């Protein structure tokens, strides 16, 4: 008997549609996003950084940036520890740190003599939440960050012949353009391009084999995981089927049956979950992820596929309300 767990993991922090236009020509961004062949398009009210009037004075005294993260009526507070960020750097007596603070962007630069400034780290609001979810040691507090990691999901897509970077950012993408054209902003004064958020996933797979009879050892013992293309094709169908995203015109009503997914393999039972602290919401359902520190995925919701049926199993009912 073969059972599998396929967990979705971000290859790059979520980026707004506007930020995607700024970052798509960066070769380092392309390198990371090109690892993805499965992408989501979501939306939430625009998020901002807010600083006290004396933030620069406190920064000089304590080497900390105190700030509040705000999204609509939701907020959480904490600080960035500059000393911890700079620990890996080789700084000398001529080195200085230059810090830019804005409501949507934070940048830290290393200045050394007459050399060109070197970017140490940067944060958009979404990258900041992403880093906090990964327990970055220099981000202290912001314990309510999961409230900022909740998105209305518009679309789930895959890119079989090319990667998500080229499919979603380089070439014109019909659903991305339709979402931008049709959706209204969720917060006053914002533009849809600032609220629409793009997610780039890869899939990690875990297989469990159980042998009941000796002949099964011959049948299953040499099997490897199915082709990655089959796994991502099945994942797209599973999430569209369960969440019924508005802009997915094909709803895969016959799923788990498919010709390009896992239906015709000898995998008996498998599941999909999100290995991030993100929750996605549609008019039909909510799915909650969990950035687990083990392989148990104990707090993630699971889409369970048992050959002829598919179910969403909610393991954290409070988070799904």
mmCIF file of C-alpha atoms in Angstrom:
data_model
loop_
_atom_site.group_PDB
_atom_site.id
_atom_site.type_symbol
_atom_site.label_atom_id
_atom_site.label_comp_id
_atom_site.label_asym_id
_atom_site.label_seq_id
_atom_site.Cartn_x
_atom_site.Cartn_y
_atom_site.Cartn_z
ATOM 1 C CA UNK A 1 0.000 0.000 0.000
ATOM 2 C CA UNK A 2 1.377 3.399 -0.976
ATOM 3 C CA UNK A 3 0.442 6.630 0.819
ATOM 4 C CA UNK A 4 1.869 10.075 0.109
ATOM 5 C CA UNK A 5 1.843 13.563 1.639
ATOM 6 C CA UNK A 6 2.553 16.457 -0.714
ATOM 7 C CA UNK A 7 3.218 19.767 1.029
ATOM 8 C CA UNK A 8 3.275 23.147 -0.689
ATOM 9 C CA UNK A 9 6.196 25.408 0.239
ATOM 10 C CA UNK A 10 6.900 28.934 -0.983
ATOM 11 C CA UNK A 11 10.079 29.324 -3.027
ATOM 12 C CA UNK A 12 9.989 33.113 -2.557
ATOM 13 C CA UNK A 13 8.110 35.512 -0.265
ATOM 14 C CA UNK A 14 4.643 36.533 -1.485
ATOM 15 C CA UNK A 15 4.778 39.662 -3.644
ATOM 16 C CA UNK A 16 2.100 42.116 -4.636
ATOM 17 C CA UNK A 17 1.307 42.606 -8.286
ATOM 18 C CA UNK A 18 3.000 46.023 -8.139
ATOM 19 C CA UNK A 19 6.129 44.577 -6.523
ATOM 20 C CA UNK A 20 6.225 41.878 -9.189
ATOM 21 C CA UNK A 21 6.667 44.598 -11.804
ATOM 22 C CA UNK A 22 9.606 46.006 -9.838
ATOM 23 C CA UNK A 23 11.292 42.665 -9.160
ATOM 24 C CA UNK A 24 10.790 40.692 -12.362
ATOM 25 C CA UNK A 25 13.999 42.024 -13.958
ATOM 26 C CA UNK A 26 16.138 40.998 -10.974
ATOM 27 C CA UNK A 27 18.145 37.843 -11.895
ATOM 28 C CA UNK A 28 18.212 36.644 -8.269
ATOM 29 C CA UNK A 29 14.419 36.859 -8.081
ATOM 30 C CA UNK A 30 14.107 34.993 -11.371
ATOM 31 C CA UNK A 31 16.427 32.254 -10.108
ATOM 32 C CA UNK A 32 14.280 31.603 -7.033
ATOM 33 C CA UNK A 33 10.810 31.912 -8.580
ATOM 34 C CA UNK A 34 11.864 29.701 -11.501
ATOM 35 C CA UNK A 35 11.851 26.786 -9.049
ATOM 36 C CA UNK A 36 8.055 27.036 -8.928
ATOM 37 C CA UNK A 37 5.517 25.423 -11.261
ATOM 38 C CA UNK A 38 2.430 25.976 -9.073
ATOM 39 C CA UNK A 39 1.142 29.457 -8.248
ATOM 40 C CA UNK A 40 -1.779 31.103 -6.455
ATOM 41 C CA UNK A 41 -3.233 34.590 -6.884
ATOM 42 C CA UNK A 42 -4.881 36.075 -3.786
ATOM 43 C CA UNK A 43 -5.918 39.392 -2.287
ATOM 44 C CA UNK A 44 -6.051 41.090 1.090
ATOM 45 C CA UNK A 45 -6.304 44.702 2.325
ATOM 46 C CA UNK A 46 -3.069 46.613 1.859
ATOM 47 C CA UNK A 47 -0.593 46.260 4.744
ATOM 48 C CA UNK A 48 1.646 49.081 6.029
ATOM 49 C CA UNK A 49 4.586 49.712 8.340
ATOM 50 C CA UNK A 50 3.974 52.414 10.972
ATOM 51 C CA UNK A 51 6.763 54.025 13.004
ATOM 52 C CA UNK A 52 6.757 56.329 16.035
ATOM 53 C CA UNK A 53 7.948 59.893 15.483
ATOM 54 C CA UNK A 54 11.102 59.204 17.524
ATOM 55 C CA UNK A 55 12.015 55.989 15.665
ATOM 56 C CA UNK A 56 15.330 57.403 14.406
ATOM 57 C CA UNK A 57 16.337 58.596 17.868
ATOM 58 C CA UNK A 58 15.556 55.212 19.431
ATOM 59 C CA UNK A 59 17.335 53.448 16.563
ATOM 60 C CA UNK A 60 20.565 55.333 17.289
ATOM 61 C CA UNK A 61 20.383 54.545 21.012
ATOM 62 C CA UNK A 62 19.237 50.905 20.936
ATOM 63 C CA UNK A 63 20.035 49.693 17.401
ATOM 64 C CA UNK A 64 16.433 48.574 17.091
ATOM 65 C CA UNK A 65 13.617 49.590 14.749
ATOM 66 C CA UNK A 66 10.331 49.584 16.665
ATOM 67 C CA UNK A 67 7.300 49.427 14.407
ATOM 68 C CA UNK A 68 3.663 48.452 14.087
ATOM 69 C CA UNK A 69 2.353 46.324 11.238
ATOM 70 C CA UNK A 70 -1.175 47.356 10.239
ATOM 71 C CA UNK A 71 -3.716 45.798 7.876
ATOM 72 C CA UNK A 72 -7.152 47.354 8.111
ATOM 73 C CA UNK A 73 -8.124 47.263 11.784
ATOM 74 C CA UNK A 74 -5.587 44.545 12.601
ATOM 75 C CA UNK A 75 -2.174 45.429 14.010
ATOM 76 C CA UNK A 76 0.798 43.826 15.752
ATOM 77 C CA UNK A 77 3.963 45.331 17.196
ATOM 78 C CA UNK A 78 7.606 44.465 17.763
ATOM 79 C CA UNK A 79 11.047 45.458 16.538
ATOM 80 C CA UNK A 80 13.897 44.620 14.172
ATOM 81 C CA UNK A 81 17.217 43.955 15.933
ATOM 82 C CA UNK A 82 19.906 45.622 13.788
ATOM 83 C CA UNK A 83 22.760 44.020 15.752
ATOM 84 C CA UNK A 84 21.459 40.530 14.953
ATOM 85 C CA UNK A 85 21.051 41.393 11.285
ATOM 86 C CA UNK A 86 24.659 42.604 11.135
ATOM 87 C CA UNK A 87 26.204 39.679 13.046
ATOM 88 C CA UNK A 88 27.180 37.757 9.865
ATOM 89 C CA UNK A 89 28.821 40.850 8.309
ATOM 90 C CA UNK A 90 32.512 41.671 8.380
ATOM 91 C CA UNK A 91 32.415 45.294 9.506
ATOM 92 C CA UNK A 92 35.387 47.517 10.291
ATOM 93 C CA UNK A 93 35.809 50.978 11.774
ATOM 94 C CA UNK A 94 34.923 52.592 8.427
ATOM 95 C CA UNK A 95 31.655 50.702 8.044
ATOM 96 C CA UNK A 96 28.282 52.306 8.652
ATOM 97 C CA UNK A 97 24.688 51.133 8.333
ATOM 98 C CA UNK A 98 22.228 53.247 6.370
ATOM 99 C CA UNK A 99 18.550 52.490 6.944
ATOM 100 C CA UNK A 100 15.583 53.545 4.814
ATOM 101 C CA UNK A 101 12.167 53.466 6.458
ATOM 102 C CA UNK A 102 8.919 53.713 4.517
ATOM 103 C CA UNK A 103 5.339 52.584 4.931
ATOM 104 C CA UNK A 104 5.781 49.774 2.387
ATOM 105 C CA UNK A 105 9.543 49.167 2.316
ATOM 106 C CA UNK A 106 12.506 48.905 4.714
ATOM 107 C CA UNK A 107 16.077 48.691 3.386
ATOM 108 C CA UNK A 108 19.393 48.281 5.198
ATOM 109 C CA UNK A 109 22.643 49.220 3.427
ATOM 110 C CA UNK A 110 26.280 48.647 4.391
ATOM 111 C CA UNK A 111 28.474 51.683 3.676
ATOM 112 C CA UNK A 112 32.223 51.122 3.632
ATOM 113 C CA UNK A 113 34.539 53.973 2.640
ATOM 114 C CA UNK A 114 34.197 54.943 -1.019
ATOM 115 C CA UNK A 115 32.717 51.579 -2.039
ATOM 116 C CA UNK A 116 29.255 51.249 -3.523
ATOM 117 C CA UNK A 117 26.537 50.667 -0.882
ATOM 118 C CA UNK A 118 25.870 46.961 -0.307
ATOM 119 C CA UNK A 119 22.269 45.890 0.382
ATOM 120 C CA UNK A 120 22.209 43.924 3.658
ATOM 121 C CA UNK A 121 18.502 43.111 3.838
ATOM 122 C CA UNK A 122 15.161 44.456 2.711
ATOM 123 C CA UNK A 123 11.531 44.044 3.658
ATOM 124 C CA UNK A 124 8.274 44.602 1.904
ATOM 125 C CA UNK A 125 5.334 44.079 4.224
ATOM 126 C CA UNK A 126 4.735 40.599 2.783
ATOM 127 C CA UNK A 127 8.415 39.611 3.011
ATOM 128 C CA UNK A 128 8.429 40.851 6.607
ATOM 129 C CA UNK A 129 5.523 38.532 7.477
ATOM 130 C CA UNK A 130 7.217 35.706 5.550
ATOM 131 C CA UNK A 131 10.474 36.181 7.507
ATOM 132 C CA UNK A 132 8.567 36.312 10.808
ATOM 133 C CA UNK A 133 6.800 33.063 9.913
ATOM 134 C CA UNK A 134 10.235 31.485 9.326
ATOM 135 C CA UNK A 135 11.349 32.663 12.810
ATOM 136 C CA UNK A 136 13.992 35.077 11.559
ATOM 137 C CA UNK A 137 16.110 35.768 14.701
ATOM 138 C CA UNK A 138 16.259 39.526 14.077
ATOM 139 C CA UNK A 139 12.460 40.013 14.059
ATOM 140 C CA UNK A 140 11.179 40.189 17.642
ATOM 141 C CA UNK A 141 7.508 40.218 18.636
ATOM 142 C CA UNK A 142 4.717 40.493 16.045
ATOM 143 C CA UNK A 143 3.066 37.470 17.669
ATOM 144 C CA UNK A 144 -0.197 38.050 15.789
ATOM 145 C CA UNK A 145 1.511 37.759 12.391
ATOM 146 C CA UNK A 146 -0.750 34.894 11.271
ATOM 147 C CA UNK A 147 -3.658 37.339 11.133
ATOM 148 C CA UNK A 148 -1.743 39.097 8.334
ATOM 149 C CA UNK A 149 -1.166 35.840 6.446
ATOM 150 C CA UNK A 150 -4.786 35.342 5.409
ATOM 151 C CA UNK A 151 -5.856 35.928 1.796
ATOM 152 C CA UNK A 152 -8.942 35.677 -0.353
ATOM 153 C CA UNK A 153 -7.928 33.226 -3.081
ATOM 154 C CA UNK A 154 -8.862 34.127 -6.651
ATOM 155 C CA UNK A 155 -6.963 31.613 -8.753
ATOM 156 C CA UNK A 156 -4.805 28.458 -8.696
ATOM 157 C CA UNK A 157 -2.585 27.749 -11.685
ATOM 158 C CA UNK A 158 0.249 25.532 -12.891
ATOM 159 C CA UNK A 159 2.899 25.868 -15.533
ATOM 160 C CA UNK A 160 3.798 22.517 -17.059
ATOM 161 C CA UNK A 161 5.973 23.523 -19.992
ATOM 162 C CA UNK A 162 7.759 26.413 -18.303
ATOM 163 C CA UNK A 163 8.189 27.727 -14.756
ATOM 164 C CA UNK A 164 5.893 30.061 -12.823
ATOM 165 C CA UNK A 165 8.210 33.044 -13.329
ATOM 166 C CA UNK A 166 7.784 32.978 -17.103
ATOM 167 C CA UNK A 167 4.163 31.888 -17.010
ATOM 168 C CA UNK A 168 2.954 34.527 -14.557
ATOM 169 C CA UNK A 169 5.442 37.420 -14.657
ATOM 170 C CA UNK A 170 7.069 37.471 -18.088
ATOM 171 C CA UNK A 171 4.245 36.522 -20.430
ATOM 172 C CA UNK A 172 0.783 38.146 -20.401
ATOM 173 C CA UNK A 173 -1.388 36.082 -18.059
ATOM 174 C CA UNK A 174 -5.109 36.192 -18.779
ATOM 175 C CA UNK A 175 -6.386 35.498 -15.252
ATOM 176 C CA UNK A 176 -3.936 37.894 -13.606
ATOM 177 C CA UNK A 177 -5.104 40.665 -15.949
ATOM 178 C CA UNK A 178 -8.774 39.807 -15.455
ATOM 179 C CA UNK A 179 -8.408 39.866 -11.666
ATOM 180 C CA UNK A 180 -6.730 43.278 -11.812
ATOM 181 C CA UNK A 181 -9.457 44.569 -14.119
ATOM 182 C CA UNK A 182 -12.469 43.176 -12.279
ATOM 183 C CA UNK A 183 -11.694 43.143 -8.555
ATOM 184 C CA UNK A 184 -12.350 46.133 -6.319
ATOM 185 C CA UNK A 185 -9.874 47.245 -3.639
ATOM 186 C CA UNK A 186 -10.664 45.939 -0.158
ATOM 187 C CA UNK A 187 -9.427 49.051 1.637
ATOM 188 C CA UNK A 188 -10.136 52.700 0.916
ATOM 189 C CA UNK A 189 -7.401 54.493 -1.000
ATOM 190 C CA UNK A 190 -5.647 51.321 -2.179
ATOM 191 C CA UNK A 191 -5.230 50.085 -5.732
ATOM 192 C CA UNK A 192 -5.950 46.467 -6.715
ATOM 193 C CA UNK A 193 -2.335 46.149 -7.911
ATOM 194 C CA UNK A 194 -1.183 46.753 -4.305
ATOM 195 C CA UNK A 195 -3.655 44.263 -2.818
ATOM 196 C CA UNK A 196 -3.345 41.420 -5.327
ATOM 197 C CA UNK A 197 -0.646 39.036 -4.051
ATOM 198 C CA UNK A 198 1.212 36.329 -5.984
ATOM 199 C CA UNK A 199 2.375 33.058 -4.377
ATOM 200 C CA UNK A 200 4.977 30.764 -5.919
ATOM 201 C CA UNK A 201 5.042 27.187 -4.612
ATOM 202 C CA UNK A 202 7.098 24.059 -5.000
ATOM 203 C CA UNK A 203 5.937 20.678 -3.681
ATOM 204 C CA UNK A 204 7.796 18.481 -1.215
ATOM 205 C CA UNK A 205 6.673 14.860 -1.162
ATOM 206 C CA UNK A 206 6.808 12.172 1.502
ATOM 207 C CA UNK A 207 5.871 8.544 0.804
ATOM 208 C CA UNK A 208 4.910 5.792 3.223
ATOM 209 C CA UNK A 209 4.792 2.173 2.038
ATOM 210 C CA UNK A 210 3.087 -0.660 3.864
ATOM 211 C CA UNK A 211 3.436 -4.270 2.718
ATOM 212 C CA UNK A 212 0.755 -6.827 3.558
ATOM 213 C CA UNK A 213 1.834 -9.666 1.295
ATOM 214 C CA UNK A 214 5.163 -10.791 -0.071
ATOM 215 C CA UNK A 215 4.041 -10.235 -3.663
ATOM 216 C CA UNK A 216 3.432 -6.566 -2.863
ATOM 217 C CA UNK A 217 7.120 -6.198 -2.051
ATOM 218 C CA UNK A 218 7.946 -7.141 -5.632
ATOM 219 C CA UNK A 219 5.260 -4.835 -6.982
ATOM 220 C CA UNK A 220 5.970 -1.749 -4.865
ATOM 221 C CA UNK A 221 9.495 -2.136 -3.581
ATOM 222 C CA UNK A 222 11.274 -0.538 -6.520
ATOM 223 C CA UNK A 223 8.783 2.272 -7.157
ATOM 224 C CA UNK A 224 9.965 5.850 -6.992
ATOM 225 C CA UNK A 225 7.747 8.876 -6.613
ATOM 226 C CA UNK A 226 5.609 9.709 -9.597
ATOM 227 C CA UNK A 227 6.762 12.383 -12.027
ATOM 228 C CA UNK A 228 6.721 15.878 -10.576
ATOM 229 C CA UNK A 229 4.475 17.001 -13.440
ATOM 230 C CA UNK A 230 1.845 14.481 -12.315
ATOM 231 C CA UNK A 231 2.022 15.703 -8.722
ATOM 232 C CA UNK A 232 1.609 19.393 -9.533
ATOM 233 C CA UNK A 233 -1.187 18.607 -12.014
ATOM 234 C CA UNK A 234 -3.028 16.720 -9.294
ATOM 235 C CA UNK A 235 -2.367 19.480 -6.741
ATOM 236 C CA UNK A 236 -3.936 22.107 -8.985
ATOM 237 C CA UNK A 237 -7.056 20.001 -9.413
ATOM 238 C CA UNK A 238 -7.301 19.213 -5.689
ATOM 239 C CA UNK A 239 -7.141 22.841 -4.566
ATOM 240 C CA UNK A 240 -9.505 24.062 -7.300
ATOM 241 C CA UNK A 241 -11.989 21.279 -6.502
ATOM 242 C CA UNK A 242 -12.009 21.989 -2.765
ATOM 243 C CA UNK A 243 -11.771 25.793 -2.808
ATOM 244 C CA UNK A 244 -13.742 26.538 -6.012
ATOM 245 C CA UNK A 245 -11.693 29.632 -6.888
ATOM 246 C CA UNK A 246 -13.677 32.307 -8.745
ATOM 247 C CA UNK A 247 -11.317 32.700 -11.715
ATOM 248 C CA UNK A 248 -10.677 29.003 -12.312
ATOM 249 C CA UNK A 249 -13.151 28.406 -15.110
ATOM 250 C CA UNK A 250 -12.437 24.653 -15.220
ATOM 251 C CA UNK A 251 -13.665 23.287 -11.879
ATOM 252 C CA UNK A 252 -12.465 19.652 -12.254
ATOM 253 C CA UNK A 253 -15.837 18.300 -11.182
ATOM 254 C CA UNK A 254 -14.707 14.687 -11.851
ATOM 255 C CA UNK A 255 -11.600 14.931 -9.677
ATOM 256 C CA UNK A 256 -9.890 12.731 -8.382
ATOM 257 C CA UNK A 257 -10.258 11.256 -11.863
ATOM 258 C CA UNK A 258 -7.680 12.724 -14.231
ATOM 259 C CA UNK A 259 -5.521 11.709 -17.158
ATOM 260 C CA UNK A 260 -2.441 13.709 -16.151
ATOM 261 C CA UNK A 261 -2.523 13.447 -12.342
ATOM 262 C CA UNK A 262 -2.160 10.574 -9.877
ATOM 263 C CA UNK A 263 -5.423 8.745 -10.597
ATOM 264 C CA UNK A 264 -3.947 6.035 -12.814
ATOM 265 C CA UNK A 265 -0.910 5.392 -10.594
ATOM 266 C CA UNK A 266 -0.734 2.739 -7.875
ATOM 267 C CA UNK A 267 -0.737 5.329 -5.098
ATOM 268 C CA UNK A 268 -3.591 4.239 -2.829
ATOM 269 C CA UNK A 269 -4.062 7.350 -0.727
ATOM 270 C CA UNK A 270 -2.479 10.783 -0.747
ATOM 271 C CA UNK A 271 -2.863 14.235 0.750
ATOM 272 C CA UNK A 272 -2.003 17.854 0.047
ATOM 273 C CA UNK A 273 -1.267 20.491 2.673
ATOM 274 C CA UNK A 274 0.371 23.927 2.863
ATOM 275 C CA UNK A 275 3.683 24.053 4.713
ATOM 276 C CA UNK A 276 3.331 27.758 5.462
ATOM 277 C CA UNK A 277 1.405 29.706 8.107
ATOM 278 C CA UNK A 278 -0.938 30.940 5.377
ATOM 279 C CA UNK A 279 -4.694 30.559 5.145
ATOM 280 C CA UNK A 280 -6.620 30.893 1.896
ATOM 281 C CA UNK A 281 -10.299 31.806 1.836
ATOM 282 C CA UNK A 282 -12.937 31.477 -0.874
ATOM 283 C CA UNK A 283 -16.712 31.814 -0.750
ATOM 284 C CA UNK A 284 -16.905 28.017 -0.422
ATOM 285 C CA UNK A 285 -14.117 27.111 1.975
ATOM 286 C CA UNK A 286 -11.038 27.965 4.038
ATOM 287 C CA UNK A 287 -7.775 26.035 4.077
ATOM 288 C CA UNK A 288 -5.221 26.705 6.809
ATOM 289 C CA UNK A 289 -1.523 25.916 6.440
ATOM 290 C CA UNK A 290 1.131 25.460 9.093
ATOM 291 C CA UNK A 291 4.874 26.055 8.946
ATOM 292 C CA UNK A 292 5.771 22.871 10.783
ATOM 293 C CA UNK A 293 9.114 22.240 12.462
ATOM 294 C CA UNK A 294 8.689 18.503 11.936
ATOM 295 C CA UNK A 295 7.167 16.192 9.343
ATOM 296 C CA UNK A 296 3.918 15.757 11.287
ATOM 297 C CA UNK A 297 2.059 18.740 9.731
ATOM 298 C CA UNK A 298 -0.167 18.430 12.793
ATOM 299 C CA UNK A 299 -1.791 21.849 12.472
ATOM 300 C CA UNK A 300 -2.290 21.933 8.708
ATOM 301 C CA UNK A 301 -5.579 21.271 7.008
ATOM 302 C CA UNK A 302 -5.329 18.357 4.596
ATOM 303 C CA UNK A 303 -6.942 17.638 1.267
ATOM 304 C CA UNK A 304 -7.239 13.840 1.445
ATOM 305 C CA UNK A 305 -7.641 11.831 -1.761
ATOM 306 C CA UNK A 306 -8.724 8.204 -1.511
ATOM 307 C CA UNK A 307 -8.894 7.107 -5.177
ATOM 308 C CA UNK A 308 -12.537 7.932 -5.860
ATOM 309 C CA UNK A 309 -13.251 10.649 -3.279
ATOM 310 C CA UNK A 310 -11.664 13.834 -1.985
ATOM 311 C CA UNK A 311 -12.238 15.555 1.367
ATOM 312 C CA UNK A 312 -10.896 18.571 3.248
ATOM 313 C CA UNK A 313 -9.872 17.576 6.774
ATOM 314 C CA UNK A 314 -9.655 20.544 9.126
ATOM 315 C CA UNK A 315 -7.165 19.992 11.941
ATOM 316 C CA UNK A 316 -7.257 23.496 13.412
ATOM 317 C CA UNK A 317 -10.876 24.520 13.682
ATOM 318 C CA UNK A 318 -10.186 27.808 15.496
ATOM 319 C CA UNK A 319 -7.879 29.011 12.708
ATOM 320 C CA UNK A 320 -10.516 28.208 10.113
ATOM 321 C CA UNK A 321 -13.218 30.432 11.560
#
